[in-house]
Amino acid sequence: MAKWQEKRSFWTWGFESDEPTEAQRRKAAEAIAKRTGTFVEPPVVPDIEDIELRKSRIDVPSALAGWVSDEHEERALHTHGGHVTEILMALRGRFDNPPDAVAHPRDENELEATLEWADTNRYAVIPYGGGTTVVHGVSVPEAADGAVTIDMDRFNRVLEVDDISRAARIQAGVYGPDLEDALRPAGLTLRHFPQSFPWSTVGGWVATRSGGHYATNHTHIDDFVESTRMLTPRGWWESRRLPGSGAGPSPDRLVIGSEGILGIISECWLRLQKRPVFRASAGVVFPRWLAGGQAVRCIVQSKLWPANLRLLDPVEAAQSAGLDGQQALLIIGFESADIPQAQPMREAVELARECGGLIEDEHIRIDDGSGEATGRGGAVGAWRDAFIGVNAGATAGLGMLADTFETSITWDAFEDFDALVRERVGKALGSVLGDGSSLSCRFTHVYADGPAPYYSFSGPAVIGGEVAQWQEIKAAATEAVVEGGGTVTHHHAVGRMHREGWERQRPELFGKALAAVKREVDPNGILNAGVLLE
Ligand SMILES: Cc1cc2nc3c(=O)[nH]c(=O)nc-3n(C[C@H](O)[C@H](O)[C@H](O)COP(=O)(O)OP(=O)(O)OC[C@H]3O[C@@H](n4cnc5c(N)ncnc54)[C@H](O)[C@@H]3O)c2cc1C
């Protein structure tokens, strides 16, 4: 079944088929109890029909009734995004601020009619892709008197494939797996795989400047956007397909990362690639985390451009790849549609060894596309399974608070930055979650001038007090990241969660200029109030 036809879960990441079973939640509770010493019975998942919702404040006109509804289940399904605190709220039956109506426009006429209706009535509008936002990007603004969520799931087609230029015209609501299924027969791929790939959409990726899981080179969705088409309350904003252009500021650059405050992206042309055939992977062990960082810098600055160059600190290497807790792990991966990858892999491994990295040659895995890979690949497979299999629903409400924050920083500042973040966040974790908390880091993306460190924290939580505990830790993390010179987000977007931190990092005049653009295209301020701008 295509992803857009599947039923989304109303309480956890993904679709109903992704929901953890009772047995899986109990197993998670037992594992947490081993760490905290307290077994917490998994909370009962409420029935969606039993959830109490505020009465809808909107009368849906009959002319729009074919695709706009104020029905209970629709409103509940679109109340929360994907942040761990939202999963907790949903699991506890808390749906305090639902949208009043949900639209599923099937074409641009219906999209125009919906936006015009909302604008005339000054309803808040929330564009919605897969709802995987972890920065409160699809929440209803508190101050709204009426709110309409516009779910783009019926914009679910790849409209054209230009295999000469290698690009495709793709509607905004296409989910990751449906996109790849549509491109596969032509031997093409977008090759953009955020961790939320199965549950998120092309429109969401472009709106949030998502980052795929390839560590170097083409990794942000920005790199793939050829042109965009977006509906604003003042009309259409459409750019010309161009491989590159020096004609002034780029109209696409304002659309990419606009997080639904300027308009609703209906489709875009994205650049494609041939599907890779040649692959190589290796896991290199380092006795010290910072030595691993040094190796990453040498490899990325050598311009070998591995597809994967992911450094796990000793805590992460132990948790997700089974190492001893003392050593860091560097996962190196290469792939190409045209060129065998054994040689660049050998060069990258040599650079890693020069920085103190340890790997036996037999652990380098080379796949030349014949189906007969050589080498064992070491810890890489274990890490990949842990990365793909994640679902926060399994551990929600079990007395353990866990979340992540991600950033980027230039190499010259990285060492001091990492020490500052670990010190400040470590202190906050100690005082809020107490003994048994942990903080770890991996590089999700790396650039020639710096890494994108991704920190994960967890620790025993007070049942019912998790949100307040999370707020305190998050405030310490944001403070440390901004003070240390990093960005408040490398790929999770700004949303409402990072708005204040972003205000501190962006030029003040830029904020004013963005607000002026918003006033021009959205004079009544109906679109995603509180996201990016106050
Ligand atoms: C488990 C998990 C893993 C994740 N991993 C990654 C990762 O590896 N990389 C990464 O970048 N992010 C990641 N995220 C965050 C999230 O998946 C991304 O921000 C993603 O791009 C959101 O896509 P979506 O379709 O779900 O959009 P939504 O969550 O529905 O919306 C995101 C924002 O974009 C706006 N929006 C959505 N569609 C449109 C549209 N058509 N036009 C205008 N505005 C729109 C919404 O209003 C909202 O503000 C992860 C999230 C989860 C839960």
mmCIF file of C-alpha atoms in Angstrom, residues 1 16 51 64 71 88 174 201-202 231 242 245 267 270 304 348 351 379 391 467 479 486:
data_model
loop_
_atom_site.group_PDB
_atom_site.id
_atom_site.type_symbol
_atom_site.label_atom_id
_atom_site.label_comp_id
_atom_site.label_asym_id
_atom_site.label_seq_id
_atom_site.Cartn_x
_atom_site.Cartn_y
_atom_site.Cartn_z
ATOM 1 C CA MET A 1 0.000 0.000 0.000
ATOM 2 C CA GLU A 16 -0.538 2.572 12.832
ATOM 3 C CA ILE A 51 -10.293 11.709 23.576
ATOM 4 C CA LEU A 64 -15.647 23.033 0.841
ATOM 5 C CA GLU A 71 -14.702 15.519 12.335
ATOM 6 C CA LEU A 88 3.657 11.896 25.938
ATOM 7 C CA VAL A 174 4.623 12.682 -1.570
ATOM 8 C CA THR A 201 7.013 14.414 2.823
ATOM 9 C CA VAL A 202 8.773 16.330 0.071
ATOM 10 C CA LEU A 231 0.630 29.338 -2.854
ATOM 11 C CA LEU A 242 17.456 26.416 -13.586
ATOM 12 C CA SER A 245 21.724 31.228 -11.549
ATOM 13 C CA GLU A 267 5.180 21.107 -5.827
ATOM 14 C CA LEU A 270 14.103 18.255 -7.490
ATOM 15 C CA LEU A 304 37.025 12.160 -0.884
ATOM 16 C CA ALA A 348 39.972 7.225 3.794
ATOM 17 C CA LEU A 351 43.861 8.810 6.783
ATOM 18 C CA ALA A 379 30.008 -2.822 13.811
ATOM 19 C CA ASN A 391 10.463 4.810 17.672
ATOM 20 C CA VAL A 467 7.629 18.305 30.222
ATOM 21 C CA GLU A 479 22.030 28.511 25.986
ATOM 22 C CA GLY A 486 26.852 26.985 17.137
#
